[in-house]
Coordinates of C-alpha atoms in Angstrom, one line a residue:
M1 CA 0.0 -0.1 -0.1
V2 CA 1.3 3.6 -1.0
E3 CA 1.8 5.8 2.0
I4 CA 0.5 9.4 1.8
A5 CA 2.9 11.5 4.3
P6 CA 1.3 14.9 4.6
S7 CA 4.1 17.6 5.0
I8 CA 3.3 20.0 7.8
L9 CA 5.4 22.7 6.0
S10 CA 2.0 23.7 4.4
A11 CA -0.1 23.0 7.5
D12 CA -1.8 25.4 9.9
F13 CA 0.5 25.4 12.8
A14 CA -2.3 27.2 15.1
R15 CA -4.3 24.0 14.5
L16 CA -1.6 21.4 14.3
G17 CA -2.8 19.0 16.8
E18 CA -6.3 18.9 15.7
Q19 CA -5.2 18.4 11.9
M20 CA -3.0 15.5 13.1
A21 CA -5.9 14.0 14.5
A22 CA -8.0 14.4 11.4
L23 CA -5.2 13.2 9.1
K24 CA -5.1 9.9 11.6
E25 CA -8.6 9.4 10.9
A26 CA -7.9 9.7 7.2
G27 CA -5.8 6.5 7.4
V28 CA -2.5 8.7 7.5
R29 CA 0.5 6.7 9.3
I30 CA 3.5 9.1 8.5
I31 CA 4.0 12.7 9.1
H32 CA 6.7 14.4 7.0
V33 CA 8.4 17.2 9.0
D34 CA 10.6 19.5 6.6
V35 CA 13.5 21.0 8.6
M36 CA 15.5 23.9 6.7
D37 CA 18.3 26.2 8.1
G38 CA 18.3 29.0 5.7
H39 CA 21.8 27.7 4.6
F40 CA 21.4 24.5 2.4
A41 CA 17.7 25.3 1.8
P42 CA 16.6 29.0 1.5
N43 CA 13.9 28.9 4.3
L44 CA 13.7 28.6 8.0
T45 CA 11.2 26.2 9.2
V46 CA 11.1 23.9 12.4
G47 CA 13.5 22.5 14.6
P48 CA 13.7 19.5 17.5
P49 CA 11.2 21.4 19.8
V50 CA 8.6 21.4 17.2
V51 CA 9.2 17.6 16.7
A52 CA 9.1 17.0 20.3
A53 CA 5.7 18.8 20.4
L54 CA 4.5 16.9 17.6
R55 CA 5.6 13.6 19.4
Q56 CA 3.6 14.7 22.5
A57 CA 0.5 15.4 20.2
T58 CA 0.6 12.2 17.9
D59 CA 1.4 8.8 17.7
L60 CA 1.8 9.0 13.8
R61 CA 5.4 8.4 12.5
L62 CA 7.4 11.3 12.3
D63 CA 9.6 11.6 9.2
C64 CA 12.2 14.2 9.7
H65 CA 13.7 15.5 6.4
L66 CA 16.9 17.4 7.1
M67 CA 17.5 20.0 4.6
I68 CA 20.2 21.4 6.4
A69 CA 24.2 22.0 6.3
E70 CA 26.1 19.6 8.4
P71 CA 23.3 17.4 9.6
D72 CA 25.5 15.2 12.0
R73 CA 25.6 17.6 14.5
Y74 CA 21.9 17.4 14.9
L75 CA 21.0 13.9 14.6
D76 CA 21.1 13.3 18.4
A77 CA 18.8 16.4 18.8
F78 CA 16.1 14.8 16.4
V79 CA 16.5 11.3 17.8
A80 CA 15.9 12.7 21.4
A81 CA 12.9 14.7 20.0
G82 CA 11.1 11.6 18.8
A83 CA 11.8 11.3 15.3
D84 CA 11.0 7.8 13.9
M85 CA 12.5 8.6 10.4
I86 CA 15.4 10.7 9.6
S87 CA 16.6 11.6 6.0
V88 CA 19.7 13.7 5.0
H89 CA 20.8 15.0 1.7
Q90 CA 23.8 13.4 -0.2
E91 CA 24.9 16.9 -1.0
A92 CA 25.1 18.0 2.7
C93 CA 26.9 15.0 3.9
V94 CA 30.8 14.6 3.5
H95 CA 30.7 11.1 4.6
L96 CA 27.1 10.0 3.8
A97 CA 27.6 6.3 4.7
R98 CA 29.0 7.3 8.3
T99 CA 25.8 9.4 8.9
L100 CA 23.3 6.7 7.7
N101 CA 25.0 4.2 10.2
A102 CA 24.7 6.8 12.8
I103 CA 20.9 7.0 12.1
R104 CA 20.6 3.5 12.3
A105 CA 22.5 2.8 15.3
A106 CA 20.2 5.3 17.1
K107 CA 17.2 2.7 16.1
V108 CA 15.7 5.3 13.6
E109 CA 15.1 4.5 10.0
A110 CA 17.6 6.2 7.8
G111 CA 16.9 7.8 4.7
A112 CA 19.1 9.3 1.8
V113 CA 17.7 12.5 -0.1
L114 CA 18.4 13.5 -3.7
N115 CA 18.0 17.1 -5.2
P116 CA 16.4 17.4 -8.6
A117 CA 19.8 18.0 -10.3
T118 CA 21.7 15.0 -8.5
P119 CA 21.6 11.6 -10.2
V120 CA 20.6 8.7 -8.8
L121 CA 24.0 6.7 -9.4
M122 CA 25.3 9.0 -6.6
L123 CA 23.7 6.7 -4.1
T124 CA 24.6 3.4 -5.6
E125 CA 27.4 2.6 -2.8
V126 CA 25.0 3.4 0.0
L127 CA 21.9 1.6 -1.0
P128 CA 22.5 -1.5 1.2
L129 CA 22.5 1.2 4.2
V130 CA 19.2 3.0 3.7
D131 CA 15.7 2.3 4.9
Y132 CA 14.3 4.6 2.3
V133 CA 15.3 7.0 -0.6
L134 CA 13.7 10.4 -1.0
L135 CA 13.7 12.1 -4.3
M136 CA 13.0 15.6 -4.3
S137 CA 10.6 16.5 -7.3
V138 CA 11.1 20.3 -6.5
N139 CA 14.1 22.3 -5.4
P140 CA 14.1 22.5 -1.7
G141 CA 12.8 25.5 0.0
F142 CA 9.3 26.2 -0.5
G143 CA 5.8 24.2 -0.6
G144 CA 3.6 24.8 -3.5
Q145 CA 5.9 24.3 -6.5
K146 CA 5.4 22.6 -9.5
F147 CA 6.5 18.7 -10.1
I148 CA 9.6 18.3 -12.1
P149 CA 8.7 15.7 -14.7
G150 CA 12.3 14.3 -14.9
T151 CA 11.6 12.9 -11.4
L152 CA 9.7 10.2 -13.0
N153 CA 12.8 8.6 -14.7
K154 CA 14.9 9.0 -11.6
I155 CA 12.0 6.9 -9.6
R156 CA 12.2 4.1 -12.5
Q157 CA 16.2 4.2 -12.2
L158 CA 16.0 3.6 -8.4
N159 CA 13.2 1.0 -8.7
T160 CA 15.6 -0.9 -11.2
L161 CA 18.6 -0.5 -8.9
R162 CA 16.6 -1.9 -5.9
A163 CA 15.5 -4.8 -7.9
A164 CA 19.0 -5.7 -9.1
Q165 CA 20.6 -5.3 -5.7
K166 CA 17.6 -7.2 -4.1
L167 CA 17.1 -4.6 -1.5
N168 CA 13.9 -3.6 0.3
F169 CA 14.4 0.1 0.8
S170 CA 11.3 2.3 0.2
I171 CA 11.1 4.9 -2.5
E172 CA 9.5 8.5 -1.3
V173 CA 9.0 11.3 -3.4
D174 CA 8.4 15.0 -2.3
G175 CA 7.1 18.1 -4.3
G176 CA 4.3 19.3 -6.4
I177 CA 2.4 15.9 -6.0
G178 CA -1.6 16.1 -6.3
L179 CA -4.5 14.2 -7.7
E180 CA -3.3 15.1 -11.4
N181 CA 0.0 13.3 -10.9
I182 CA -0.1 11.0 -8.0
G183 CA -0.9 8.1 -10.5
E184 CA 2.1 8.8 -12.5
V185 CA 4.5 8.8 -9.5
V186 CA 2.9 5.5 -8.0
R187 CA 3.2 3.7 -11.4
A188 CA 6.7 4.7 -11.7
G189 CA 7.5 2.7 -8.4
V190 CA 6.9 5.2 -5.2
D191 CA 6.0 3.6 -2.0
I192 CA 5.6 7.1 -0.1
V193 CA 4.0 10.3 -1.5
V194 CA 4.6 13.4 0.4
A195 CA 2.0 16.0 -0.1
G196 CA 1.7 19.4 1.4
A197 CA -0.3 22.1 -0.4
S198 CA -2.5 19.7 -2.1
I199 CA -3.8 18.5 1.4
F200 CA -3.5 21.4 3.5
H201 CA -4.3 24.0 1.2
T202 CA -7.9 22.8 0.6
P203 CA -11.1 23.3 2.5
N204 CA -11.0 19.8 4.0
P205 CA -7.4 18.2 4.5
K206 CA -9.0 15.0 5.6
E207 CA -11.0 14.5 2.3
A208 CA -8.0 15.5 0.3
V209 CA -5.8 12.8 2.0
M210 CA -8.7 10.3 1.4
Q211 CA -8.9 11.1 -2.4
L212 CA -5.1 10.9 -2.8
R213 CA -5.2 7.3 -1.1
R214 CA -7.8 6.5 -3.4
A215 CA -6.0 7.7 -6.6
A216 CA -2.7 6.1 -5.4
S217 CA -4.6 2.6 -4.7
L218 CA -6.2 2.9 -8.1
A219 CA -2.6 3.4 -9.8
S220 CA -1.0 0.8 -7.6
T221 CA -3.7 -1.8 -8.8
A222 CA -3.2 -0.7 -12.5
K223 CA 0.5 -1.3 -12.0
G224 CA 0.2 -4.7 -10.5

């Protein structure tokens, strides 16, 4: 089953607890938390205190996407705050394998992230170390951007590498995904779809999630 992971980057922070409860009722199991430092990504968002507050407000899995410089310095803080999943950018890690091993040693799922301009082959040597790979389908920084079509080929390439190496990591995609294109990314091989504006910038986020799940399910059935 394809997971829909709402991104709180687009949420109403004044109603975050209420919205988390509604998303859980819609079948959501993962909440995507975008962490930006203004250096690696041109925006400032949340840090460990917000993750800790989310941990108190929900039992949903917290997928912390660290779009920050020197992520190794902050791993312990996000683990302590209650992250269930932590992903780091290949472009930001000097020793990516070491960083991934440190995340896994903390009993947290480890993810590697690629920006749109970074080829999938940059991860070939570390794929046995990841629990998931996150492909950015927009340039990091702001919600509401348009999906970059070339991401579909990257999903297919990663799917081929996964099968060739007989690995079980999940493929996640983030950016510009809504009802009009979720079927394409699912058919390309995605397991987790991050969606922000297409959920939270609607009159009824709960219903938006349910519609995305139905569309993903139909695409997954067609793929099979």
